[in-house]
Amino acid sequence: MSIIDDKKLAADGSRNRFDARAPFRAVLDALLAAAAVLQAHFGRAIGALSIIAFFALILAIDWLRPAENWDTFAYLGVVARDWMGISDPAAIHAFAFDLVRGASEPETFAELTQSDAYRQTMANDPDAFVSMLGMYDVKWLYVALLAALVPWLGHDAGFAINCGASLLMAMSIIGWMQARGILRFGLVVPALLIIAGVPGFAMVDIPDFLTLSLVTSAVLSFDRDRMAVGTGALVLAVLTRPDVMVAAGVLMAAAWFFRDTRLAWRLAFAFALSVGAYLVVKAGSTHPGWWPHVWFSTYKMQNDLTGFDPDFSITVYATAFAWNIVRAVIEKSWLGLLILALGGWAMMHAAGIRLSNRRLVLVSALLLALVVKFPLFPLHDSRVHLLFLLPALLLLVAELTETFSRHMAKRII
């Protein structure tokens, strides 16, 4: 038999042999086709339900397996001292620790109170505990909500605030995507929130998730030209976390720089309200000041802040700055997301995708606010940076999806 005949037999054999890849490809093609049909007919409903389901799942997990955070003690302590009129440190301490103890598993409470020297001191020394409250009482709106809800809900007051923040954020995003005609891409939102680490701090009783919801609502309202809603949400965000004033100030400057006068006047008004509100809150606060707070949070924790007023040290500041950058790279996601946002924006620009003037103001100001904020308070934790990053990423994703939709519409026509 010749070589040609051998090759012919081999070819015939290969044609008759079963190809296991063919059924897999057929199933995959069928699934993708079905997904395309569902997306075409029910895309907006799927997008909205995916966002709602994400927050519902987070809240359900939080309800079934609460994630406790030490800061809950401090916020409850502020409620007792400033809103319930309790002046005795021992009574303030007992109120906060007894409330958490009664709602926590013994193992969890032990972790919160015994896992390190700082927590042991806080659990056993009421005076040292009360000395910490100045770093928390400036989160005025969150504490006010806690004070209103604690008499009715006890320890679950923080969970109720997170429920309200989840509802605000879900409705803000869904309403914005619907108005922009991109709600069928809503599945992207839960994925982005997971990557950003939002579930981790949406399940603890601290003000950061409420602040994120308010800032996101403000930015998306400004993108829709809903000025009154955006201004109100921004001022409330400052009352929840005073450092949001950085974003308010940079947003105002960016609006003037890019000549978005309609937004600039509103932001000037919002910034003035924010500064006034902060000054009122600060006047009634026991906050230790910027440098003691930076030292405590980014360099070295102190077991008692009574009389703690160190001189500014460039060595301490440089050490804190460098170490928190390292921790951000190793432990957190925000620095990677910032690089992704800047790189993605640059690639979009190179591809001819230009942001509208309003979005140019919002995105550039939010990213610049983060760059300004970190040197002012070099904390590695994502929860204080996502306030600026997440709304900027949502706007960039919206620009991409809107461009894709316009491109597909032209192809169909």
mmCIF file of C-alpha atoms in Angstrom:
data_model
loop_
_atom_site.group_PDB
_atom_site.id
_atom_site.type_symbol
_atom_site.label_atom_id
_atom_site.label_comp_id
_atom_site.label_asym_id
_atom_site.label_seq_id
_atom_site.Cartn_x
_atom_site.Cartn_y
_atom_site.Cartn_z
ATOM 1 C CA MET A 1 0.000 0.000 0.000
ATOM 2 C CA SER A 2 1.383 3.405 -0.935
ATOM 3 C CA ILE A 3 1.960 6.354 1.338
ATOM 4 C CA ILE A 4 -0.939 8.159 -0.375
ATOM 5 C CA ASP A 5 -3.304 5.290 0.470
ATOM 6 C CA ASP A 6 -2.164 5.324 4.101
ATOM 7 C CA LYS A 7 -2.941 9.030 4.372
ATOM 8 C CA LYS A 8 -6.374 8.513 2.817
ATOM 9 C CA LEU A 9 -7.215 5.765 5.322
ATOM 10 C CA ALA A 10 -6.050 7.962 8.213
ATOM 11 C CA ALA A 11 -8.204 10.834 6.973
ATOM 12 C CA ASP A 12 -11.245 8.585 6.606
ATOM 13 C CA GLY A 13 -10.678 7.259 10.134
ATOM 14 C CA SER A 14 -10.488 10.718 11.581
ATOM 15 C CA ARG A 15 -13.774 11.676 9.894
ATOM 16 C CA ASN A 16 -15.526 8.674 11.422
ATOM 17 C CA ARG A 17 -14.071 9.154 14.942
ATOM 18 C CA PHE A 18 -16.421 10.801 17.518
ATOM 19 C CA ASP A 19 -15.423 14.368 18.364
ATOM 20 C CA ALA A 20 -16.275 15.015 22.030
ATOM 21 C CA ARG A 21 -15.955 18.751 21.504
ATOM 22 C CA ALA A 22 -18.932 18.971 19.166
ATOM 23 C CA PRO A 23 -21.693 18.346 21.770
ATOM 24 C CA PHE A 24 -19.990 20.718 24.196
ATOM 25 C CA ARG A 25 -19.858 23.437 21.559
ATOM 26 C CA ALA A 26 -23.485 22.814 20.650
ATOM 27 C CA VAL A 27 -24.583 23.117 24.275
ATOM 28 C CA LEU A 28 -22.459 26.240 24.753
ATOM 29 C CA ASP A 29 -23.873 27.837 21.595
ATOM 30 C CA ALA A 30 -27.415 27.022 22.735
ATOM 31 C CA LEU A 31 -26.812 28.534 26.179
ATOM 32 C CA LEU A 32 -25.306 31.696 24.719
ATOM 33 C CA ALA A 33 -28.184 32.005 22.245
ATOM 34 C CA ALA A 34 -30.715 31.575 25.063
ATOM 35 C CA ALA A 35 -28.866 34.179 27.149
ATOM 36 C CA ALA A 36 -28.957 36.584 24.204
ATOM 37 C CA VAL A 37 -32.714 36.080 23.805
ATOM 38 C CA LEU A 38 -33.298 36.617 27.532
ATOM 39 C CA GLN A 39 -31.120 39.721 27.478
ATOM 40 C CA ALA A 40 -32.975 41.116 24.479
ATOM 41 C CA HIS A 41 -36.429 40.585 25.988
ATOM 42 C CA PHE A 42 -35.843 40.912 29.736
ATOM 43 C CA GLY A 43 -32.494 42.725 29.995
ATOM 44 C CA ARG A 44 -33.738 45.655 32.072
ATOM 45 C CA ALA A 45 -35.624 43.421 34.495
ATOM 46 C CA ILE A 46 -32.588 41.148 34.869
ATOM 47 C CA GLY A 47 -30.330 44.152 35.453
ATOM 48 C CA ALA A 48 -32.589 45.642 38.123
ATOM 49 C CA LEU A 49 -33.192 42.311 39.843
ATOM 50 C CA SER A 50 -29.472 41.497 39.909
ATOM 51 C CA ILE A 51 -28.716 44.763 41.732
ATOM 52 C CA ILE A 52 -31.597 44.265 44.174
ATOM 53 C CA ALA A 53 -30.650 40.617 44.733
ATOM 54 C CA PHE A 54 -27.042 41.586 45.475
ATOM 55 C CA PHE A 55 -27.984 43.934 48.304
ATOM 56 C CA ALA A 56 -30.704 41.580 49.577
ATOM 57 C CA LEU A 57 -28.183 38.748 49.756
ATOM 58 C CA ILE A 58 -25.656 40.894 51.626
ATOM 59 C CA LEU A 59 -28.285 41.951 54.161
ATOM 60 C CA ALA A 60 -29.524 38.381 54.563
ATOM 61 C CA ILE A 61 -26.006 37.150 55.292
ATOM 62 C CA ASP A 62 -25.503 40.026 57.727
ATOM 63 C CA TRP A 63 -28.740 39.129 59.518
ATOM 64 C CA LEU A 64 -27.955 35.416 59.730
ATOM 65 C CA ARG A 65 -24.261 35.795 60.559
ATOM 66 C CA PRO A 66 -23.616 39.333 61.823
ATOM 67 C CA ALA A 67 -20.157 40.750 61.154
ATOM 68 C CA GLU A 68 -19.159 42.684 64.251
ATOM 69 C CA ASN A 69 -16.692 45.566 64.257
ATOM 70 C CA TRP A 70 -14.979 47.108 67.286
ATOM 71 C CA ASP A 71 -16.004 50.602 66.209
ATOM 72 C CA THR A 72 -19.605 49.701 67.106
ATOM 73 C CA PHE A 73 -18.629 50.098 70.775
ATOM 74 C CA ALA A 74 -17.375 53.609 70.136
ATOM 75 C CA TYR A 75 -20.420 54.783 68.194
ATOM 76 C CA LEU A 76 -22.725 53.417 70.901
ATOM 77 C CA GLY A 77 -20.538 55.181 73.467
ATOM 78 C CA VAL A 78 -21.074 58.488 71.640
ATOM 79 C CA VAL A 79 -24.825 57.832 71.630
ATOM 80 C CA ALA A 80 -24.742 57.306 75.395
ATOM 81 C CA ARG A 81 -22.567 60.358 76.105
ATOM 82 C CA ASP A 82 -23.899 62.931 73.639
ATOM 83 C CA TRP A 83 -27.490 61.886 73.008
ATOM 84 C CA MET A 84 -28.556 60.150 76.220
ATOM 85 C CA GLY A 85 -26.879 62.572 78.601
ATOM 86 C CA ILE A 86 -24.765 59.965 80.398
ATOM 87 C CA SER A 87 -21.637 61.600 81.831
ATOM 88 C CA ASP A 88 -20.124 58.854 83.978
ATOM 89 C CA PRO A 89 -17.436 56.976 81.957
ATOM 90 C CA ALA A 90 -18.304 53.698 83.687
ATOM 91 C CA ALA A 91 -21.974 54.054 82.704
ATOM 92 C CA ILE A 92 -21.084 54.991 79.107
ATOM 93 C CA HIS A 93 -18.791 51.983 78.915
ATOM 94 C CA ALA A 94 -21.391 49.643 80.410
ATOM 95 C CA PHE A 95 -24.101 50.825 77.996
ATOM 96 C CA ALA A 96 -21.987 50.203 74.885
ATOM 97 C CA PHE A 97 -20.368 46.932 75.934
ATOM 98 C CA ASP A 98 -23.518 45.412 77.446
ATOM 99 C CA LEU A 99 -25.524 46.157 74.300
ATOM 100 C CA VAL A 100 -22.964 44.446 72.053
ATOM 101 C CA ARG A 101 -22.450 41.580 74.506
ATOM 102 C CA GLY A 102 -26.161 40.820 74.563
ATOM 103 C CA ALA A 103 -26.352 40.595 70.762
ATOM 104 C CA SER A 104 -23.097 38.695 70.097
ATOM 105 C CA GLU A 105 -21.935 35.128 70.384
ATOM 106 C CA PRO A 106 -19.525 34.635 73.305
ATOM 107 C CA GLU A 107 -16.666 33.792 70.919
ATOM 108 C CA THR A 108 -17.314 36.926 68.873
ATOM 109 C CA PHE A 109 -17.464 39.158 71.936
ATOM 110 C CA ALA A 110 -14.227 37.649 73.225
ATOM 111 C CA GLU A 111 -12.567 38.386 69.876
ATOM 112 C CA LEU A 112 -13.780 41.988 70.023
ATOM 113 C CA THR A 113 -12.559 42.569 73.578
ATOM 114 C CA GLN A 114 -9.565 40.285 74.154
ATOM 115 C CA SER A 115 -7.719 39.751 70.866
ATOM 116 C CA ASP A 116 -5.017 42.391 71.476
ATOM 117 C CA ALA A 117 -3.735 44.764 74.139
ATOM 118 C CA TYR A 118 -5.708 47.732 72.800
ATOM 119 C CA ARG A 119 -9.034 45.885 72.921
ATOM 120 C CA GLN A 120 -8.287 44.535 76.382
ATOM 121 C CA THR A 121 -7.641 48.080 77.610
ATOM 122 C CA MET A 122 -10.874 49.318 76.032
ATOM 123 C CA ALA A 123 -12.840 46.481 77.643
ATOM 124 C CA ASN A 124 -11.437 47.108 81.125
ATOM 125 C CA ASP A 125 -10.783 50.861 81.375
ATOM 126 C CA PRO A 126 -13.867 53.108 80.944
ATOM 127 C CA ASP A 127 -11.797 56.315 81.048
ATOM 128 C CA ALA A 128 -9.517 55.120 78.248
ATOM 129 C CA PHE A 129 -12.573 54.048 76.227
ATOM 130 C CA VAL A 130 -14.269 57.436 76.603
ATOM 131 C CA SER A 131 -11.044 59.182 75.551
ATOM 132 C CA MET A 132 -11.450 57.541 72.113
ATOM 133 C CA LEU A 133 -14.941 58.870 71.426
ATOM 134 C CA GLY A 134 -13.740 62.156 69.914
ATOM 135 C CA MET A 135 -12.609 60.304 66.800
ATOM 136 C CA TYR A 136 -16.167 59.070 66.320
ATOM 137 C CA ASP A 137 -18.492 61.857 67.406
ATOM 138 C CA VAL A 138 -17.743 63.878 64.246
ATOM 139 C CA LYS A 139 -19.680 61.246 62.227
ATOM 140 C CA TRP A 140 -22.731 63.223 63.268
ATOM 141 C CA LEU A 141 -25.479 61.902 60.988
ATOM 142 C CA TYR A 142 -24.655 58.253 61.614
ATOM 143 C CA VAL A 143 -24.617 58.762 65.375
ATOM 144 C CA ALA A 144 -27.875 60.731 65.187
ATOM 145 C CA LEU A 145 -29.551 57.875 63.335
ATOM 146 C CA LEU A 146 -28.188 55.395 65.859
ATOM 147 C CA ALA A 147 -29.500 57.518 68.721
ATOM 148 C CA ALA A 148 -32.963 57.624 67.136
ATOM 149 C CA LEU A 149 -33.091 53.871 66.485
ATOM 150 C CA VAL A 150 -31.306 52.328 69.474
ATOM 151 C CA PRO A 151 -34.249 52.834 71.892
ATOM 152 C CA TRP A 152 -36.446 50.866 69.506
ATOM 153 C CA LEU A 153 -34.068 48.365 67.938
ATOM 154 C CA GLY A 154 -31.153 48.088 70.348
ATOM 155 C CA HIS A 155 -28.068 46.580 68.732
ATOM 156 C CA ASP A 156 -29.979 46.075 65.469
ATOM 157 C CA ALA A 157 -30.023 49.849 64.894
ATOM 158 C CA GLY A 158 -26.811 49.621 62.865
ATOM 159 C CA PHE A 159 -28.311 46.856 60.717
ATOM 160 C CA ALA A 160 -31.378 49.016 60.078
ATOM 161 C CA ILE A 161 -29.134 51.895 58.899
ATOM 162 C CA ASN A 162 -27.353 49.525 56.527
ATOM 163 C CA CYS A 163 -30.744 48.412 55.184
ATOM 164 C CA GLY A 164 -31.638 52.033 54.459
ATOM 165 C CA ALA A 165 -28.244 52.660 52.854
ATOM 166 C CA SER A 166 -28.666 49.540 50.676
ATOM 167 C CA LEU A 167 -32.092 50.687 49.529
ATOM 168 C CA LEU A 168 -30.760 54.167 48.724
ATOM 169 C CA MET A 169 -27.811 52.821 46.768
ATOM 170 C CA ALA A 170 -29.815 50.201 44.859
ATOM 171 C CA MET A 171 -32.548 52.668 43.874
ATOM 172 C CA SER A 172 -30.006 55.361 42.935
ATOM 173 C CA ILE A 173 -28.094 53.022 40.631
ATOM 174 C CA ILE A 174 -31.202 51.455 39.096
ATOM 175 C CA GLY A 175 -32.872 54.823 38.503
ATOM 176 C CA TRP A 176 -29.705 56.257 36.989
ATOM 177 C CA MET A 177 -29.126 53.270 34.685
ATOM 178 C CA GLN A 178 -32.756 53.321 33.597
ATOM 179 C CA ALA A 179 -32.556 57.042 32.818
ATOM 180 C CA ARG A 180 -29.377 56.478 30.819
ATOM 181 C CA GLY A 181 -30.799 53.504 28.921
ATOM 182 C CA ILE A 182 -28.205 51.046 30.195
ATOM 183 C CA LEU A 183 -30.153 49.085 32.811
ATOM 184 C CA ARG A 184 -29.807 45.911 30.726
ATOM 185 C CA PHE A 185 -26.121 45.984 31.696
ATOM 186 C CA GLY A 186 -27.029 45.935 35.385
ATOM 187 C CA LEU A 187 -25.269 42.604 35.950
ATOM 188 C CA VAL A 188 -22.003 44.518 35.756
ATOM 189 C CA VAL A 189 -22.809 46.420 38.955
ATOM 190 C CA PRO A 190 -22.767 43.507 41.456
ATOM 191 C CA ALA A 191 -19.529 42.266 39.880
ATOM 192 C CA LEU A 192 -17.940 45.698 40.331
ATOM 193 C CA LEU A 193 -19.169 45.947 43.919
ATOM 194 C CA ILE A 194 -17.746 42.525 44.762
ATOM 195 C CA ILE A 195 -14.362 43.366 43.230
ATOM 196 C CA ALA A 196 -14.317 46.641 45.164
ATOM 197 C CA GLY A 197 -14.963 44.794 48.429
ATOM 198 C CA VAL A 198 -18.245 46.547 49.201
ATOM 199 C CA PRO A 199 -19.855 43.487 50.876
ATOM 200 C CA GLY A 200 -17.163 43.462 53.542
ATOM 201 C CA PHE A 201 -18.012 46.865 54.990
ATOM 202 C CA ALA A 202 -21.714 46.828 54.055
ATOM 203 C CA MET A 203 -22.196 44.204 56.766
ATOM 204 C CA VAL A 204 -20.639 46.029 59.708
ATOM 205 C CA ASP A 205 -22.174 48.766 61.836
ATOM 206 C CA ILE A 206 -20.005 51.696 60.787
ATOM 207 C CA PRO A 207 -20.900 54.882 58.841
ATOM 208 C CA ASP A 208 -18.815 54.170 55.747
ATOM 209 C CA PHE A 209 -21.464 52.249 53.822
ATOM 210 C CA LEU A 210 -24.050 54.966 54.435
ATOM 211 C CA THR A 211 -21.495 57.543 53.258
ATOM 212 C CA LEU A 212 -20.775 55.517 50.110
ATOM 213 C CA SER A 213 -24.506 55.337 49.362
ATOM 214 C CA LEU A 214 -24.940 59.093 49.821
ATOM 215 C CA VAL A 215 -21.892 60.031 47.712
ATOM 216 C CA THR A 216 -22.919 57.609 44.960
ATOM 217 C CA SER A 217 -26.461 59.005 44.998
ATOM 218 C CA ALA A 218 -25.091 62.561 44.801
ATOM 219 C CA VAL A 219 -22.758 61.860 41.885
ATOM 220 C CA LEU A 220 -25.326 59.904 39.877
ATOM 221 C CA SER A 221 -27.894 62.652 40.520
ATOM 222 C CA PHE A 222 -25.475 65.267 39.205
ATOM 223 C CA ASP A 223 -24.899 63.073 36.133
ATOM 224 C CA ARG A 224 -28.679 63.135 35.546
ATOM 225 C CA ASP A 225 -28.787 66.911 36.169
ATOM 226 C CA ARG A 226 -30.873 66.409 39.309
ATOM 227 C CA MET A 227 -29.161 69.208 41.173
ATOM 228 C CA ALA A 228 -31.297 69.484 44.310
ATOM 229 C CA VAL A 229 -31.093 65.758 45.074
ATOM 230 C CA GLY A 230 -27.352 65.685 44.418
ATOM 231 C CA THR A 231 -26.685 68.738 46.592
ATOM 232 C CA GLY A 232 -28.710 67.350 49.481
ATOM 233 C CA ALA A 233 -27.063 63.929 49.312
ATOM 234 C CA LEU A 234 -23.582 65.498 49.211
ATOM 235 C CA VAL A 235 -24.219 67.622 52.318
ATOM 236 C CA LEU A 236 -25.605 64.590 54.176
ATOM 237 C CA ALA A 237 -22.494 62.644 53.173
ATOM 238 C CA VAL A 238 -20.291 65.335 54.737
ATOM 239 C CA LEU A 239 -22.350 65.142 57.932
ATOM 240 C CA THR A 240 -21.758 61.376 57.946
ATOM 241 C CA ARG A 241 -18.021 61.552 57.192
ATOM 242 C CA PRO A 242 -16.460 65.038 57.314
ATOM 243 C CA ASP A 243 -13.604 64.050 54.977
ATOM 244 C CA VAL A 244 -16.126 64.025 52.100
ATOM 245 C CA MET A 245 -15.550 67.800 52.136
ATOM 246 C CA VAL A 246 -12.415 67.057 50.120
ATOM 247 C CA ALA A 247 -14.576 65.654 47.320
ATOM 248 C CA ALA A 248 -17.069 68.516 47.625
ATOM 249 C CA GLY A 249 -14.294 71.098 47.321
ATOM 250 C CA VAL A 250 -12.541 69.394 44.404
ATOM 251 C CA LEU A 251 -15.863 68.871 42.603
ATOM 252 C CA MET A 252 -16.622 72.573 42.940
ATOM 253 C CA ALA A 253 -13.186 73.552 41.617
ATOM 254 C CA ALA A 254 -13.437 71.109 38.697
ATOM 255 C CA ALA A 255 -16.884 72.394 37.729
ATOM 256 C CA TRP A 256 -15.559 75.953 37.573
ATOM 257 C CA PHE A 257 -12.396 74.884 35.742
ATOM 258 C CA PHE A 258 -14.333 73.012 33.027
ATOM 259 C CA ARG A 259 -16.982 75.774 32.903
ATOM 260 C CA ASP A 260 -19.953 73.683 33.939
ATOM 261 C CA THR A 261 -21.560 76.725 35.534
ATOM 262 C CA ARG A 262 -24.901 75.035 36.247
ATOM 263 C CA LEU A 263 -23.131 72.424 38.375
ATOM 264 C CA ALA A 264 -20.521 74.833 39.746
ATOM 265 C CA TRP A 265 -23.048 77.114 41.463
ATOM 266 C CA ARG A 266 -24.817 74.144 43.059
ATOM 267 C CA LEU A 267 -21.524 72.675 44.231
ATOM 268 C CA ALA A 268 -20.438 76.037 45.636
ATOM 269 C CA PHE A 269 -23.676 76.114 47.611
ATOM 270 C CA ALA A 270 -23.201 72.484 48.726
ATOM 271 C CA PHE A 271 -19.604 73.162 49.753
ATOM 272 C CA ALA A 272 -20.598 76.240 51.760
ATOM 273 C CA LEU A 273 -23.343 74.250 53.521
ATOM 274 C CA SER A 274 -20.887 71.425 54.155
ATOM 275 C CA VAL A 275 -18.272 73.705 55.689
ATOM 276 C CA GLY A 276 -20.873 75.387 57.866
ATOM 277 C CA ALA A 277 -22.313 72.045 59.011
ATOM 278 C CA TYR A 278 -18.851 70.691 59.760
ATOM 279 C CA LEU A 279 -17.893 73.736 61.817
ATOM 280 C CA VAL A 280 -21.048 73.335 63.900
ATOM 281 C CA VAL A 281 -20.383 69.617 64.422
ATOM 282 C CA LYS A 282 -16.695 70.216 65.182
ATOM 283 C CA ALA A 283 -17.564 72.874 67.780
ATOM 284 C CA GLY A 284 -19.508 70.301 69.754
ATOM 285 C CA SER A 285 -17.005 67.510 69.242
ATOM 286 C CA THR A 286 -14.158 66.207 71.373
ATOM 287 C CA HIS A 287 -12.083 65.345 68.311
ATOM 288 C CA PRO A 288 -8.363 65.276 69.196
ATOM 289 C CA GLY A 289 -7.284 67.098 66.030
ATOM 290 C CA TRP A 290 -5.847 66.104 62.670
ATOM 291 C CA TRP A 291 -2.328 65.064 63.671
ATOM 292 C CA PRO A 292 -3.201 62.976 66.773
ATOM 293 C CA HIS A 293 -5.871 61.208 64.700
ATOM 294 C CA VAL A 294 -3.445 60.556 61.839
ATOM 295 C CA TRP A 295 -0.843 59.256 64.307
ATOM 296 C CA PHE A 296 -3.340 56.950 65.971
ATOM 297 C CA SER A 297 -4.924 55.553 62.795
ATOM 298 C CA THR A 298 -1.939 55.283 60.465
ATOM 299 C CA TYR A 299 1.174 55.048 62.641
ATOM 300 C CA LYS A 300 0.638 53.701 66.161
ATOM 301 C CA MET A 301 -2.521 53.118 68.173
ATOM 302 C CA GLN A 302 -2.662 54.566 71.681
ATOM 303 C CA ASN A 303 -4.396 52.894 74.606
ATOM 304 C CA ASP A 304 -5.509 56.259 75.990
ATOM 305 C CA LEU A 305 -5.910 59.563 74.143
ATOM 306 C CA THR A 306 -6.172 61.665 77.303
ATOM 307 C CA GLY A 307 -3.678 64.493 76.823
ATOM 308 C CA PHE A 308 -2.304 62.889 73.655
ATOM 309 C CA ASP A 309 -1.004 65.764 71.518
ATOM 310 C CA PRO A 310 2.324 64.847 69.862
ATOM 311 C CA ASP A 311 4.317 67.346 67.840
ATOM 312 C CA PHE A 312 4.219 66.897 64.091
ATOM 313 C CA SER A 313 7.012 64.626 62.859
ATOM 314 C CA ILE A 314 7.973 64.282 59.207
ATOM 315 C CA THR A 315 9.589 60.928 60.053
ATOM 316 C CA VAL A 316 6.365 59.591 61.564
ATOM 317 C CA TYR A 317 4.342 60.957 58.644
ATOM 318 C CA ALA A 318 6.688 59.467 56.008
ATOM 319 C CA THR A 319 6.677 56.102 57.803
ATOM 320 C CA ALA A 320 2.888 56.090 58.023
ATOM 321 C CA PHE A 321 2.567 57.113 54.365
ATOM 322 C CA ALA A 322 4.926 54.418 53.090
ATOM 323 C CA TRP A 323 3.574 51.652 55.316
ATOM 324 C CA ASN A 324 -0.032 52.360 54.396
ATOM 325 C CA ILE A 325 0.822 52.331 50.696
ATOM 326 C CA VAL A 326 2.385 48.900 51.207
ATOM 327 C CA ARG A 327 -0.663 47.674 53.132
ATOM 328 C CA ALA A 328 -2.969 49.032 50.424
ATOM 329 C CA VAL A 329 -1.083 47.076 47.762
ATOM 330 C CA ILE A 330 -0.984 43.843 49.764
ATOM 331 C CA GLU A 331 -4.273 43.852 51.647
ATOM 332 C CA LYS A 332 -6.766 46.070 49.837
ATOM 333 C CA SER A 333 -8.249 46.656 46.387
ATOM 334 C CA TRP A 334 -8.616 50.415 46.090
ATOM 335 C CA LEU A 335 -5.156 51.184 44.698
ATOM 336 C CA GLY A 336 -5.579 48.580 41.957
ATOM 337 C CA LEU A 337 -9.005 49.980 41.144
ATOM 338 C CA LEU A 338 -7.544 53.493 40.924
ATOM 339 C CA ILE A 339 -4.938 52.282 38.422
ATOM 340 C CA LEU A 340 -7.684 50.451 36.512
ATOM 341 C CA ALA A 341 -9.838 53.593 36.417
ATOM 342 C CA LEU A 342 -6.987 55.813 35.198
ATOM 343 C CA GLY A 343 -5.739 53.256 32.678
ATOM 344 C CA GLY A 344 -9.235 52.482 31.412
ATOM 345 C CA TRP A 345 -10.018 56.163 31.026
ATOM 346 C CA ALA A 346 -6.787 56.694 29.071
ATOM 347 C CA MET A 347 -7.564 53.766 26.746
ATOM 348 C CA MET A 348 -11.103 55.024 26.213
ATOM 349 C CA HIS A 349 -9.728 58.424 25.269
ATOM 350 C CA ALA A 350 -7.211 56.839 22.896
ATOM 351 C CA ALA A 351 -10.044 54.880 21.266
ATOM 352 C CA GLY A 352 -11.997 58.080 20.646
ATOM 353 C CA ILE A 353 -14.483 57.662 23.488
ATOM 354 C CA ARG A 354 -14.829 61.121 25.011
ATOM 355 C CA LEU A 355 -16.651 61.886 28.240
ATOM 356 C CA SER A 356 -19.293 64.590 28.218
ATOM 357 C CA ASN A 357 -18.302 67.798 29.983
ATOM 358 C CA ARG A 358 -20.413 66.891 33.025
ATOM 359 C CA ARG A 359 -18.833 63.458 33.323
ATOM 360 C CA LEU A 360 -15.413 64.960 32.724
ATOM 361 C CA VAL A 361 -16.006 67.177 35.751
ATOM 362 C CA LEU A 362 -17.306 64.348 37.931
ATOM 363 C CA VAL A 363 -14.748 61.663 37.057
ATOM 364 C CA SER A 364 -11.690 63.930 37.135
ATOM 365 C CA ALA A 365 -12.788 65.486 40.442
ATOM 366 C CA LEU A 366 -13.514 62.160 42.128
ATOM 367 C CA LEU A 367 -10.171 60.640 41.142
ATOM 368 C CA LEU A 368 -8.316 63.825 42.053
ATOM 369 C CA ALA A 369 -10.122 63.918 45.425
ATOM 370 C CA LEU A 370 -8.772 60.459 46.196
ATOM 371 C CA VAL A 371 -5.249 61.514 45.223
ATOM 372 C CA VAL A 372 -5.567 64.583 47.477
ATOM 373 C CA LYS A 373 -7.238 62.698 50.320
ATOM 374 C CA PHE A 374 -4.620 59.988 50.821
ATOM 375 C CA PRO A 375 -1.694 62.349 51.570
ATOM 376 C CA LEU A 376 -3.922 64.290 53.981
ATOM 377 C CA PHE A 377 -4.811 61.122 55.866
ATOM 378 C CA PRO A 378 -2.736 58.175 54.589
ATOM 379 C CA LEU A 379 -5.022 55.335 55.639
ATOM 380 C CA HIS A 380 -4.763 52.036 53.745
ATOM 381 C CA ASP A 381 -8.374 50.952 54.226
ATOM 382 C CA SER A 382 -10.536 50.716 51.077
ATOM 383 C CA ARG A 383 -13.700 51.858 52.821
ATOM 384 C CA VAL A 384 -12.516 55.489 52.953
ATOM 385 C CA HIS A 385 -11.405 55.568 49.304
ATOM 386 C CA LEU A 386 -14.275 53.762 47.611
ATOM 387 C CA LEU A 387 -16.400 56.817 48.362
ATOM 388 C CA PHE A 388 -14.613 58.458 45.423
ATOM 389 C CA LEU A 389 -13.592 55.456 43.338
ATOM 390 C CA LEU A 390 -16.860 53.591 42.965
ATOM 391 C CA PRO A 391 -18.935 56.472 41.528
ATOM 392 C CA ALA A 392 -16.092 57.288 39.107
ATOM 393 C CA LEU A 393 -15.926 53.662 37.941
ATOM 394 C CA LEU A 394 -19.700 53.563 37.485
ATOM 395 C CA LEU A 395 -19.523 56.648 35.257
ATOM 396 C CA LEU A 396 -16.698 55.164 33.161
ATOM 397 C CA VAL A 397 -18.577 51.873 32.769
ATOM 398 C CA ALA A 398 -21.688 53.829 31.784
ATOM 399 C CA GLU A 399 -19.750 55.667 29.069
ATOM 400 C CA LEU A 400 -18.508 52.352 27.669
ATOM 401 C CA THR A 401 -21.935 50.713 27.687
ATOM 402 C CA GLU A 402 -23.611 53.768 26.145
ATOM 403 C CA THR A 403 -20.986 53.845 23.401
ATOM 404 C CA PHE A 404 -21.489 50.106 22.811
ATOM 405 C CA SER A 405 -25.267 50.582 22.619
ATOM 406 C CA ARG A 406 -24.944 53.390 20.071
ATOM 407 C CA HIS A 407 -22.538 51.295 18.004
ATOM 408 C CA MET A 408 -24.894 48.304 18.001
ATOM 409 C CA ALA A 409 -27.849 50.511 17.083
ATOM 410 C CA LYS A 410 -25.943 51.821 14.053
ATOM 411 C CA ARG A 411 -25.114 48.256 12.951
ATOM 412 C CA ILE A 412 -28.765 47.213 13.196
ATOM 413 C CA ILE A 413 -29.855 50.249 11.163
#
